[in-house]
Short mmCIF file of C-alpha atoms (C1' of nucleotides) in Angstrom, two decimals:
data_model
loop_
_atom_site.label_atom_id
_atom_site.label_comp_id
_atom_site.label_asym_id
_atom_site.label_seq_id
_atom_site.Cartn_x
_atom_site.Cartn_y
_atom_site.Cartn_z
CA UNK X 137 14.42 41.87 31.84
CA UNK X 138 13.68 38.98 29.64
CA UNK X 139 11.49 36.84 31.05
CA UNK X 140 12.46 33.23 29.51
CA UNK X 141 15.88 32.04 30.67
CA UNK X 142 18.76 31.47 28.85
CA UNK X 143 19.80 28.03 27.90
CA UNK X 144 16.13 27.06 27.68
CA UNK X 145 15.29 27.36 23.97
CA UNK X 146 11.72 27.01 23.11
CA UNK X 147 10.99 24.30 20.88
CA UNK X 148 8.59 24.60 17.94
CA UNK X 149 4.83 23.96 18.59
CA UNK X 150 3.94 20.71 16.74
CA UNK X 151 0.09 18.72 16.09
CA UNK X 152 0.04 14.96 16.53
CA UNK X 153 -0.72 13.57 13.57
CA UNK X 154 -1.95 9.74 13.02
CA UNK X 155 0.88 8.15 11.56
CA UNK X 156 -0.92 7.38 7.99
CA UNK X 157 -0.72 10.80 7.64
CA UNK X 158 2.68 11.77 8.38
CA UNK X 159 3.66 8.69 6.07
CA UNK X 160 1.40 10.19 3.45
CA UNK X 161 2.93 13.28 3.85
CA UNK X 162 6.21 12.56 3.49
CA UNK X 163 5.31 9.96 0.34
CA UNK X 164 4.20 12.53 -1.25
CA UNK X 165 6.92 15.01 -0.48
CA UNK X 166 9.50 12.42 -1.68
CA UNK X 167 7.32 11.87 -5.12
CA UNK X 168 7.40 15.77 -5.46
CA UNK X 169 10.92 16.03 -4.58
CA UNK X 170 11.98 13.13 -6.81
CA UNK X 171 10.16 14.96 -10.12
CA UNK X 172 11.85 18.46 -8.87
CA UNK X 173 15.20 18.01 -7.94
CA UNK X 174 15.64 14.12 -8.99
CA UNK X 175 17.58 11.27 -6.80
CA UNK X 176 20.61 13.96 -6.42
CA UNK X 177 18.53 16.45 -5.21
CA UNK X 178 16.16 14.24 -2.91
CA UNK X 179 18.00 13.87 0.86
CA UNK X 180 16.36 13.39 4.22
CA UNK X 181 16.65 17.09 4.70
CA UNK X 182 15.02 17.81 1.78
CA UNK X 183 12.06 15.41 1.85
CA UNK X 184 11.12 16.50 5.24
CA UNK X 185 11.43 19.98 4.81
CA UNK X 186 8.91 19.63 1.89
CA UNK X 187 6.71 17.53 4.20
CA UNK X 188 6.91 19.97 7.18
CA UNK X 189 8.55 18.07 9.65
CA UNK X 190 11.71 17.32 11.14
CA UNK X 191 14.57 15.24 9.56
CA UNK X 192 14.48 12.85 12.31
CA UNK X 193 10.50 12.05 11.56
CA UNK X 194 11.33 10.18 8.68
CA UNK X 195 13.64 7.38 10.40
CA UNK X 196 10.85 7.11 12.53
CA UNK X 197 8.17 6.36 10.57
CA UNK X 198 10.49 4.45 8.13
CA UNK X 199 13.76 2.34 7.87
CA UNK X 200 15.83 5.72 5.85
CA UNK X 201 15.37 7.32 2.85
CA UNK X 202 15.62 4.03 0.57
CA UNK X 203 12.33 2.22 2.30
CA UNK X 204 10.40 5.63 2.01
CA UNK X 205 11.50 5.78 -1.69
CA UNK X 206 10.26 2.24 -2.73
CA UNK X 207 7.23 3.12 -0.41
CA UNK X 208 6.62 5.91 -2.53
CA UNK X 209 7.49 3.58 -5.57
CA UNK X 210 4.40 1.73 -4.41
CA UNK X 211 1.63 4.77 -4.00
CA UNK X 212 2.51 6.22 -7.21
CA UNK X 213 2.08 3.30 -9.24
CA UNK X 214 -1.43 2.59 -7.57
CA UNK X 215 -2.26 5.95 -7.97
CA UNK X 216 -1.42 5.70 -11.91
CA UNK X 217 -3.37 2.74 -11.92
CA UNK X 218 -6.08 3.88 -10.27
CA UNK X 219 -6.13 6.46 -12.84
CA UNK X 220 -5.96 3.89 -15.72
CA UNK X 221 -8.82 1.60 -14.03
CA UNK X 222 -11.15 5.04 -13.45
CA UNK X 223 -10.81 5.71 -17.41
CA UNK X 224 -11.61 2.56 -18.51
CA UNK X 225 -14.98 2.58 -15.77
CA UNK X 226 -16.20 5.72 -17.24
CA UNK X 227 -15.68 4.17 -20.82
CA UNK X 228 -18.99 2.49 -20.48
CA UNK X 229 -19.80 -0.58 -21.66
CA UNK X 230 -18.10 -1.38 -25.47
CA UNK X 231 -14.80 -3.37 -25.43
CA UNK X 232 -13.44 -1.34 -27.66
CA UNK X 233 -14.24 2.16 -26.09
CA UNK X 234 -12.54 0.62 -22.61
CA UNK X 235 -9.51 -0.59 -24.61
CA UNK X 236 -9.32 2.79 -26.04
CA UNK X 237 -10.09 4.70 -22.81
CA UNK X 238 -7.15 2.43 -20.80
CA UNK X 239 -4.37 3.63 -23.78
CA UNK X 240 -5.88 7.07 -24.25
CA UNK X 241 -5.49 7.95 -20.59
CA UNK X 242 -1.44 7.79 -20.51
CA UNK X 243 -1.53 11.20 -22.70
CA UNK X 244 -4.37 12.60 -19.90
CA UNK X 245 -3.18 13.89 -16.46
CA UNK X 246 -2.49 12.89 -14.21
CA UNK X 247 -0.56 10.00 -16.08
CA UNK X 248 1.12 12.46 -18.85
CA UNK X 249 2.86 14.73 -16.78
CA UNK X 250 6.51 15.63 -17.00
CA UNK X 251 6.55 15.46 -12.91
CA UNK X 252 5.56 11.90 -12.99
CA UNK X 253 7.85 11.26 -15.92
CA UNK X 254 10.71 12.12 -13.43
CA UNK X 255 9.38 10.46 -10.38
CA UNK X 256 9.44 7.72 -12.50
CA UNK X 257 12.43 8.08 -13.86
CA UNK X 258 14.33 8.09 -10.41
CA UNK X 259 12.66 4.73 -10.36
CA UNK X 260 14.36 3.31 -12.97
CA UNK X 261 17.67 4.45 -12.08
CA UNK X 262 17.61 2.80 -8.86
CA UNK X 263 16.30 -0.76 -10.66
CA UNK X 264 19.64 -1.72 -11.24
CA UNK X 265 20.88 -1.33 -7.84
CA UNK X 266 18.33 -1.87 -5.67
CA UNK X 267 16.34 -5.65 -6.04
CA UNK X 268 12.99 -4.15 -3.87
CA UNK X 269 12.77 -1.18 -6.53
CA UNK X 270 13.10 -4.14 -9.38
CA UNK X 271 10.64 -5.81 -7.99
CA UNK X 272 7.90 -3.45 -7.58
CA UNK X 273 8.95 -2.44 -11.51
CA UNK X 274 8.10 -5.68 -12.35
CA UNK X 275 5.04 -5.97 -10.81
CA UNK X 276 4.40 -2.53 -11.90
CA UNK X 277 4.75 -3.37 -15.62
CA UNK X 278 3.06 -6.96 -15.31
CA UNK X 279 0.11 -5.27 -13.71
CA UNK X 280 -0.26 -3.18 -17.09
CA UNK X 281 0.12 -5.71 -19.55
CA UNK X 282 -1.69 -7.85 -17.93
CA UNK X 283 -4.58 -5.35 -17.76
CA UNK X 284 -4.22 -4.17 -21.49
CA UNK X 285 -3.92 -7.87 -22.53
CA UNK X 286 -7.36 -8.64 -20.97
CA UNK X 287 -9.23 -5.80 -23.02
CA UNK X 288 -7.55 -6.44 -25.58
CA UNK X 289 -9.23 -9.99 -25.84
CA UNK X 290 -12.34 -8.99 -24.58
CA UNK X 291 -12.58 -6.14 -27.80
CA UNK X 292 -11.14 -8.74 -30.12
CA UNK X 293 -12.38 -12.54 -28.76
CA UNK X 294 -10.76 -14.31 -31.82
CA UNK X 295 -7.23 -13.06 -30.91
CA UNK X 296 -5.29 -15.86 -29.53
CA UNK X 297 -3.43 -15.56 -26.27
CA UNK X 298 0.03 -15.34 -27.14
CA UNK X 299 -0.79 -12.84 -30.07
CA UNK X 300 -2.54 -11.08 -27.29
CA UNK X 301 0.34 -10.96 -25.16
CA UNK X 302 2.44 -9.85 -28.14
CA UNK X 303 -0.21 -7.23 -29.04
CA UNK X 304 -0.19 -5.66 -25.48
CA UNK X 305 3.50 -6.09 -24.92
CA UNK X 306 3.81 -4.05 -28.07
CA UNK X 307 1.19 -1.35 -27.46
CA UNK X 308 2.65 -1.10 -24.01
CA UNK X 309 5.91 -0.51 -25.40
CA UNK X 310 4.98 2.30 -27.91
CA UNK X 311 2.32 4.23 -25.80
CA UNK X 312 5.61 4.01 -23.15
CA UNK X 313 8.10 5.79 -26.16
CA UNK X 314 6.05 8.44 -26.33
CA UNK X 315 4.84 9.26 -23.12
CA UNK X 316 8.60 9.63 -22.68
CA UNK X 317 9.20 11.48 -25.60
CA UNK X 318 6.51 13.61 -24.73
CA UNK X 319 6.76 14.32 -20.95
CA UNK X 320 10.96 14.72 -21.85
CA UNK X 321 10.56 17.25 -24.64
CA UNK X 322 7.05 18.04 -25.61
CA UNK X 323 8.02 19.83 -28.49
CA UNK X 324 8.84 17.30 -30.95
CA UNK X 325 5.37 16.26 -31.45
CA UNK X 326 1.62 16.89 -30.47
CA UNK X 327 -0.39 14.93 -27.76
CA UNK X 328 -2.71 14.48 -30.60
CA UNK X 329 0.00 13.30 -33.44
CA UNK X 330 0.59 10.27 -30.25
CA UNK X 331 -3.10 9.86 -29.85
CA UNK X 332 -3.19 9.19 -33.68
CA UNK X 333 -0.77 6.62 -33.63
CA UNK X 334 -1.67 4.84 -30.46
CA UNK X 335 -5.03 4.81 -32.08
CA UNK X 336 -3.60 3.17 -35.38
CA UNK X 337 -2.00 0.70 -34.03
CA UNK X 338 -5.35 -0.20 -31.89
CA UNK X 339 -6.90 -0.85 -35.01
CA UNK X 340 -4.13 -2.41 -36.64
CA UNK X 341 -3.77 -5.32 -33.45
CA UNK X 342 -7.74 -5.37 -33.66
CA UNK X 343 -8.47 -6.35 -37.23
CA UNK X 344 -5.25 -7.73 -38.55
CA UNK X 345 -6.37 -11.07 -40.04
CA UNK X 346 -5.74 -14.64 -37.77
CA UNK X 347 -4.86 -17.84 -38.37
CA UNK X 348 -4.90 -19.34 -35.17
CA UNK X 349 -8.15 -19.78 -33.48
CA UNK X 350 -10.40 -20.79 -36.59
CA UNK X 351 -8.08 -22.92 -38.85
CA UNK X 352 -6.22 -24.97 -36.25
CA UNK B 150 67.22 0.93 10.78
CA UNK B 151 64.74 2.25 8.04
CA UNK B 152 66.02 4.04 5.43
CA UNK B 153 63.09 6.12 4.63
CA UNK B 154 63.08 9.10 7.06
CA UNK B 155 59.60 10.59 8.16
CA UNK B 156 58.26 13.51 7.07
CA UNK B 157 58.51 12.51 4.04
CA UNK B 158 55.75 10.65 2.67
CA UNK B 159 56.59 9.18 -0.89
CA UNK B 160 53.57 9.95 -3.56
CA UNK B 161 52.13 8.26 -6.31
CA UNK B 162 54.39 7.68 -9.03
CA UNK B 163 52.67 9.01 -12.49
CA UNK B 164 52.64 8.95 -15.85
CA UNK B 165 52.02 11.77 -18.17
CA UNK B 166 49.32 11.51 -20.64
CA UNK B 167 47.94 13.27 -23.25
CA UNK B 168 44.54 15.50 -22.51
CA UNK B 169 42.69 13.66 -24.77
CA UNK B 170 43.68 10.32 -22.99
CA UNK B 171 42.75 11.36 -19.75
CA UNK B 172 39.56 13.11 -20.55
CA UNK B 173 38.36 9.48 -22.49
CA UNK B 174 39.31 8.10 -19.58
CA UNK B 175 37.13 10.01 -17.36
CA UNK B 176 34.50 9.87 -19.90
CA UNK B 177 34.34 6.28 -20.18
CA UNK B 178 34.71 5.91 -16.34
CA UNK B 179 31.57 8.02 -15.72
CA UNK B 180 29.71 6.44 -18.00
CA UNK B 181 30.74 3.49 -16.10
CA UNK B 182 29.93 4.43 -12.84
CA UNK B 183 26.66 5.53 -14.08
CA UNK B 184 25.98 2.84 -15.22
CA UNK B 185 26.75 0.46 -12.58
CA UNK B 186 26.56 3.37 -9.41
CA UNK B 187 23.37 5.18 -10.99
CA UNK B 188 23.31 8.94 -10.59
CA UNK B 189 23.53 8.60 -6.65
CA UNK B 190 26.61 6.57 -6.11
CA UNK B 191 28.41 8.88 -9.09
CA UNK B 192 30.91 11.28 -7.33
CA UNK B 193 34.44 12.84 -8.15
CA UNK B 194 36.15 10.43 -6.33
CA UNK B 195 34.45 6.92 -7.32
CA UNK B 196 34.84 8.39 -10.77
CA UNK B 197 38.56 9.48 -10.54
CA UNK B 198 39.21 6.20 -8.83
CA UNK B 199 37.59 4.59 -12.13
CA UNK B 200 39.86 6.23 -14.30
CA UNK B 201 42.61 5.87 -11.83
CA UNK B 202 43.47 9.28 -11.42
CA UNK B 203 43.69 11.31 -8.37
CA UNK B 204 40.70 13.54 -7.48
CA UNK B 205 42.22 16.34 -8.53
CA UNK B 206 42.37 15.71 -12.46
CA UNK B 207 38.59 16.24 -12.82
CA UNK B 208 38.12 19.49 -11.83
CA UNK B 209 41.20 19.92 -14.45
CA UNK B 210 40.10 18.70 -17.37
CA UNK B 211 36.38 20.08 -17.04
CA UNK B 212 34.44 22.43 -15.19
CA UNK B 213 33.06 20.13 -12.39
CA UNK B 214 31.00 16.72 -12.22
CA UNK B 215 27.94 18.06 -14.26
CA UNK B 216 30.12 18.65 -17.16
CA UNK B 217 32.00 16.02 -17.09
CA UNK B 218 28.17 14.23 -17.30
CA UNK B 219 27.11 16.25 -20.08
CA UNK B 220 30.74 15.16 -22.03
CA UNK B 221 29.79 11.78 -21.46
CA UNK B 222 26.38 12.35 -22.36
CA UNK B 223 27.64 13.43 -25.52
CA UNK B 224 30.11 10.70 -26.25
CA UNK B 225 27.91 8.11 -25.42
CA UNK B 226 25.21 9.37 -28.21
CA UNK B 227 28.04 9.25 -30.83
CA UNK B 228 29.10 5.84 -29.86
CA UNK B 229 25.71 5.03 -30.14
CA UNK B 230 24.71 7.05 -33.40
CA UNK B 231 28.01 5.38 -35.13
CA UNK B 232 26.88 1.71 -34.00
CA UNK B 233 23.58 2.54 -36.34
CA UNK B 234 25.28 4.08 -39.10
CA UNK B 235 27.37 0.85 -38.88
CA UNK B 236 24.77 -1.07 -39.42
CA UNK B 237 23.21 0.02 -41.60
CA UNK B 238 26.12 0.51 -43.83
CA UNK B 239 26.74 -3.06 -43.46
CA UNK B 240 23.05 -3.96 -44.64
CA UNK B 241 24.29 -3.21 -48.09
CA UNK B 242 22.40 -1.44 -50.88
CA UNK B 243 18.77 -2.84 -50.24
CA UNK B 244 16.81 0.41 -48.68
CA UNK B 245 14.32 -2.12 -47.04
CA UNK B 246 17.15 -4.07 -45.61
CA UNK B 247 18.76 -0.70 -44.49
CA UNK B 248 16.09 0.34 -42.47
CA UNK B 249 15.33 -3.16 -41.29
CA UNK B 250 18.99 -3.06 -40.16
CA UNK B 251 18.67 0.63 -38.58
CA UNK B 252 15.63 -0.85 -36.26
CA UNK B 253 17.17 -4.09 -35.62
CA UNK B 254 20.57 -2.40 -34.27
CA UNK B 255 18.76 -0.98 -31.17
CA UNK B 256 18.19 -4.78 -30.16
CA UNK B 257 22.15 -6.08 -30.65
CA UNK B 258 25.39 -5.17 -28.56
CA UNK B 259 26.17 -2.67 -28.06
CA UNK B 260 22.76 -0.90 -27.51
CA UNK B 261 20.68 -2.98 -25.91
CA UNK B 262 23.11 -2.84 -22.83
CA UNK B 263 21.74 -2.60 -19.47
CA UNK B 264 24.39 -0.31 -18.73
CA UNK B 265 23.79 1.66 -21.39
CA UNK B 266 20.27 2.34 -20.38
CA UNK B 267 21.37 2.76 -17.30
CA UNK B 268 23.74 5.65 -18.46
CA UNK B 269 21.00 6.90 -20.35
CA UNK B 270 18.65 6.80 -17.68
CA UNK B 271 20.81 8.77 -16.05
CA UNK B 272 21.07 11.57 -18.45
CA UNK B 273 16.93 11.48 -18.50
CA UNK B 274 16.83 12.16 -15.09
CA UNK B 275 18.47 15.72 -15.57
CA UNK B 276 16.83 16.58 -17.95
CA UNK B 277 14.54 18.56 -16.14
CA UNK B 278 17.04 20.48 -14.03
CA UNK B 279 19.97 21.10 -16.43
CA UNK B 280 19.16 22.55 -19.80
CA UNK B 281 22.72 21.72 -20.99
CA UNK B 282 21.60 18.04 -20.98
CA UNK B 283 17.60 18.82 -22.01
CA UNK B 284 19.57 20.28 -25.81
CA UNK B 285 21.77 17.52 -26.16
CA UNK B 286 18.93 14.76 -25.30
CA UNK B 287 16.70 16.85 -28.39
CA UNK B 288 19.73 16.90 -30.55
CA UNK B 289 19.95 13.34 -30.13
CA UNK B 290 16.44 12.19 -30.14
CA UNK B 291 16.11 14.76 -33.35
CA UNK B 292 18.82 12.92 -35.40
CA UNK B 293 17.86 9.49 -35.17
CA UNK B 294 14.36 10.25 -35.98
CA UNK B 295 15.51 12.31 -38.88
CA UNK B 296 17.54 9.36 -39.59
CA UNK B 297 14.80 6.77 -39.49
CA UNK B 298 12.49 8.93 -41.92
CA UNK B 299 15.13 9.15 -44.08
CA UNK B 300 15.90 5.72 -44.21
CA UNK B 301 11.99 5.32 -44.27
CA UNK B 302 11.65 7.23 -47.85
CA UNK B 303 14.52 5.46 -49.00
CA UNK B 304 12.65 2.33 -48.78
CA UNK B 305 9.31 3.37 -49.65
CA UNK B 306 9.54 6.67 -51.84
CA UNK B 307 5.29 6.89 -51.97
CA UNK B 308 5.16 7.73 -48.58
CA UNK B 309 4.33 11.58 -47.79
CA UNK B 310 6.64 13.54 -45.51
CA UNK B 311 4.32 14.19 -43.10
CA UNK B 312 3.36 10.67 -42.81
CA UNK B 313 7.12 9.57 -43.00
CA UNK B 314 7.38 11.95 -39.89
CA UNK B 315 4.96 9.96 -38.22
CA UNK B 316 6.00 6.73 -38.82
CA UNK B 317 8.97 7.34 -37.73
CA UNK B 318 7.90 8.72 -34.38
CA UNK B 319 5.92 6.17 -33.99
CA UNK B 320 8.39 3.13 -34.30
CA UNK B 321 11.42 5.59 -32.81
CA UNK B 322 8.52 5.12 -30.13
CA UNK B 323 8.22 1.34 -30.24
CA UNK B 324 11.62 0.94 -30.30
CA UNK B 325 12.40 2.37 -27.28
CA UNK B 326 9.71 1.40 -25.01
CA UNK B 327 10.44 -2.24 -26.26
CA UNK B 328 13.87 -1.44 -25.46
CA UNK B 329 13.76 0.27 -22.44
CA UNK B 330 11.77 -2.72 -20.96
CA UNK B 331 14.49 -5.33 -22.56
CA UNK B 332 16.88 -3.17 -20.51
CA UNK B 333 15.06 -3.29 -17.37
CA UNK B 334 13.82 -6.75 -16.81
CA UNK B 335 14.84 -9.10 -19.60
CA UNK B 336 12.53 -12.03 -18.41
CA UNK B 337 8.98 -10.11 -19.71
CA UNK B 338 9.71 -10.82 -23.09
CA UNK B 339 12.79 -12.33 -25.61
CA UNK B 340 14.45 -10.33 -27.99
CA UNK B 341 13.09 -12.14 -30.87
CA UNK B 342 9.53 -11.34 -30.30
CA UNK B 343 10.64 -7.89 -30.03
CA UNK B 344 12.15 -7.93 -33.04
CA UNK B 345 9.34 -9.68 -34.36
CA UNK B 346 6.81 -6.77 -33.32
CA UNK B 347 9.36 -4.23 -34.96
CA UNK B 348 9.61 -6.29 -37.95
CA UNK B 349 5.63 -6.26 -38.36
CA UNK B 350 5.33 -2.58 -37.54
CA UNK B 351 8.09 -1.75 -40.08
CA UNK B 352 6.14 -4.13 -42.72
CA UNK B 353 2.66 -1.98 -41.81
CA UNK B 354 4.31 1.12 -42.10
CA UNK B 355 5.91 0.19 -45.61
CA UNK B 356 2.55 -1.20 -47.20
CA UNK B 357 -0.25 0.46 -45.70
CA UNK B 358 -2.41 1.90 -48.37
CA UNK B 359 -1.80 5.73 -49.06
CA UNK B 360 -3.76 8.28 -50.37
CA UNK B 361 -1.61 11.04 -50.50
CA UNK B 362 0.97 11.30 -53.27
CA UNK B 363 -0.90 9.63 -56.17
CA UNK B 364 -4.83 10.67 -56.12
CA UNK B 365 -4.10 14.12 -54.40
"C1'" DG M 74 74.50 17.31 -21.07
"C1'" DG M 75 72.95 19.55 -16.98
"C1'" DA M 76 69.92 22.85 -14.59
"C1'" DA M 77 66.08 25.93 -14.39
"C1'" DC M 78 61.38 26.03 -16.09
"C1'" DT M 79 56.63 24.70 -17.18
"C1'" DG M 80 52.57 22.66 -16.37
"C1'" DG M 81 50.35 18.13 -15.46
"C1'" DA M 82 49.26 15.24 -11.50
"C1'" DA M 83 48.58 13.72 -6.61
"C1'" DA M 84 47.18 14.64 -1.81
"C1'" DG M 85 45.36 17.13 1.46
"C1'" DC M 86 42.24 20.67 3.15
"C1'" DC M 87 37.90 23.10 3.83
"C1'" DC M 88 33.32 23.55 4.37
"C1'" DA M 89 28.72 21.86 3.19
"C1'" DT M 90 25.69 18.23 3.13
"C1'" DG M 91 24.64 13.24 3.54
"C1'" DG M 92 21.92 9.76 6.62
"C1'" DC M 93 21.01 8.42 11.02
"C1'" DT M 94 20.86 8.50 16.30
"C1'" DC M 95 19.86 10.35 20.59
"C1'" DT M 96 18.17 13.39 23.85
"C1'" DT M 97 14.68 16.36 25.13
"C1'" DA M 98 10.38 18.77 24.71
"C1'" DT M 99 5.49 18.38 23.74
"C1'" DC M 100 0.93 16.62 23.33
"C1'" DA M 101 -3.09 13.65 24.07
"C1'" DA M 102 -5.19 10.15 26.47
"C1'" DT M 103 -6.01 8.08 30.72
"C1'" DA R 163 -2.01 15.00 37.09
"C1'" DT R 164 0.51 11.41 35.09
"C1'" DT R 165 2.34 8.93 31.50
"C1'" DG R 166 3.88 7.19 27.31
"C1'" DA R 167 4.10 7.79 22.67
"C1'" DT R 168 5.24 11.40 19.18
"C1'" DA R 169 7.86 15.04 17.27
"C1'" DA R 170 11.72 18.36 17.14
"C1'" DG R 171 16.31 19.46 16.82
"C1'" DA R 172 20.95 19.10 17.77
"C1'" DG R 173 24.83 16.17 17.05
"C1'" DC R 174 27.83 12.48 15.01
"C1'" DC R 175 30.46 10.58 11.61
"C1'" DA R 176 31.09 9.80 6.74
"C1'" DT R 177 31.19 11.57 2.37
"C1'" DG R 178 30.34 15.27 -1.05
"C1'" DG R 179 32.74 18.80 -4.34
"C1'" DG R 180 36.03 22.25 -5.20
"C1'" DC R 181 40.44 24.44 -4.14
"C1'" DT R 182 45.25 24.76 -2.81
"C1'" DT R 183 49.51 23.12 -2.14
"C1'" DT R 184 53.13 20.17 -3.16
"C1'" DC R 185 55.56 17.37 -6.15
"C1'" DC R 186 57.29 15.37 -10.37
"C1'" DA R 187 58.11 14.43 -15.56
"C1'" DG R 188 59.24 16.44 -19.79
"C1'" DT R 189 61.07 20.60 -22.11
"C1'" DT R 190 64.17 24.21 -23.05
"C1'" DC R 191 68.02 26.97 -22.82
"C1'" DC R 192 72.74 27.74 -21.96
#
DNA sequence: GGAACTGGAAAGCCCATGGCTCTTATCAAT
DNA sequence: ATTGATAAGAGCCATGGGCTTTCCAGTTCC
């Protein structure tokens, strides 16, 4: 004779986590569900069976799938730009190794990697629908230019502002093409054919000649 | 009295079309709701009711939703590719105004189109899990480079292939990060300055001193 | 010219999955 | 031992895609 009753199903054992790290862990399993099976494939279902929990954990820790989306929004994009801010600290000293280091490391992981590339994508494609999502691009991408525009002028002092806002706007804009490129189909060119040209147009923003600062 | 007796529901009065209206029309109304639904909000019905069709007619005309995706995909790139030829075959004979007009295209109606890069953004995002879509986004990205380097030796014949290859990576690059951002938030920066930064990168790529086909 | 025929088109149906809620079980701290 | 917050899991209702059935507009044949 069985010894548990019937009608008395045993529920699964569970460990009490703090709730940073059941957020965490469900962040993270939406960012890896996102770059694996994209917005279509990313449910509640889905996310929290990647995370380890129940489906109904993630209403509790956040208001539905769309607020632990943007959350996750948020964490990657620090997480890139921690990575950014690390390379450009262990560039040392020189202006123009930091400037290098901060474009160099989008073609290093963690930043070039096709998993990101589709997190990141699912980003985008809610930007049109969803203001919070547009908002955190927008910080996102002022947060970079911003950054790039301030080595930029600290490698090149004579470069005035708004060509230093062009300059970045512009190398933000190609090193973005082909990170794409490359994370999409890394088979039309090399990491080091981008690296060349990234590098090019460094020194092409760096020692094109001014008129601004010295004549006026 | 009514006149209509139950049990007899009247239907939808129709009009017969031709295949190749009705399978525009669903193209065109996915691209659509791509566009304005994202990849989410992009099911058989919201797309049938697009087209206004019943349900029913999609599954008819093509093998499910992800084909019908991959059509549009497909259609969309030729619309696209033809708006470039266009342009540039209004440019005239000039081979520098050609390619000017090539790069300047991406930044005019009907390309730079929030709702086109919304579409597109769409078909990025499956690229990873559908290898239909992966072929058709190299196809694509493989013609208009060819296209650029083409129109790139047309207007400066010194260049070497290799470097012509480059170059026109490396703007195709430019191009569409500048774009992509236009797309996204149009408040970071005007069109004009991005067709300013184009302009300048086109003008570097055409003059820069070579080495290759002379002394070697 | 009328009636059967063909195949395009519309609804409805089925089952799976969507997000979210609610109840209940479990654990850790008091 | 008690308690209150935390987690699990079932359940609800809406919507998903694909399929089937029913119906209708041209076509064809007599």
């Amino acid at each position: 004779m069985e010894q548990k009753i019937e009608g008395r199903p045993e529920r699964a054992r569970f460990v009490r986590e703090s709730a940073d790290v059941r957020r965490q862990a469900l962040i993270e399993a939406t960012a890896r569900c996102l770059a694996e099976k994209g917005v279509g494939g990313t449910s509640v279902r889905v996310i929290c069976a990647y995370a380890g929990v129940s489906a109904g954990l993630l209403t509790h820790y956040f208001d539905g799938v769309d607020a632990l989306i943007l959350a996750t929004y948020r964490d990657v994009g620090e997480k890139v730009g921690a990575a950014m801010e690390r390379a450009v600290a262990e560039a040392g000293p020189d202006p123009r190794d930091r400037l290098w280091a901060y474009l160099r490391a989008n073609f290093q992981p963690p930043v070039l990697d096709p998993n990101l590339l589709a997190t990141w994508i699912s980003f985008w494609s809610l930007n049109k629908t969803n203001p919070a999502i547009a908002a955190t691009h927008a910080e996102t991408y002022g947060s970079v230019r911003e950054h790039l525009e301030v080595l930029l002028r600290e490698a090149a002092p004579q470069i005035p502002r708004p060509d230093a806002r062009i300059a970045a706007i512009g190398l933000t804009a190609m090193v973005d093409g082909l990170w794409l490129e490359l994370c999409l189909d890394s088979s039309t060119f090399t990491i080091q054919e981008a690296l060349g040209m990234v590098e090019e147009a460094m020194n092409y923003v760096l020692s094109k000649p001014r008129n601004g600062s010295i004549d006026q």
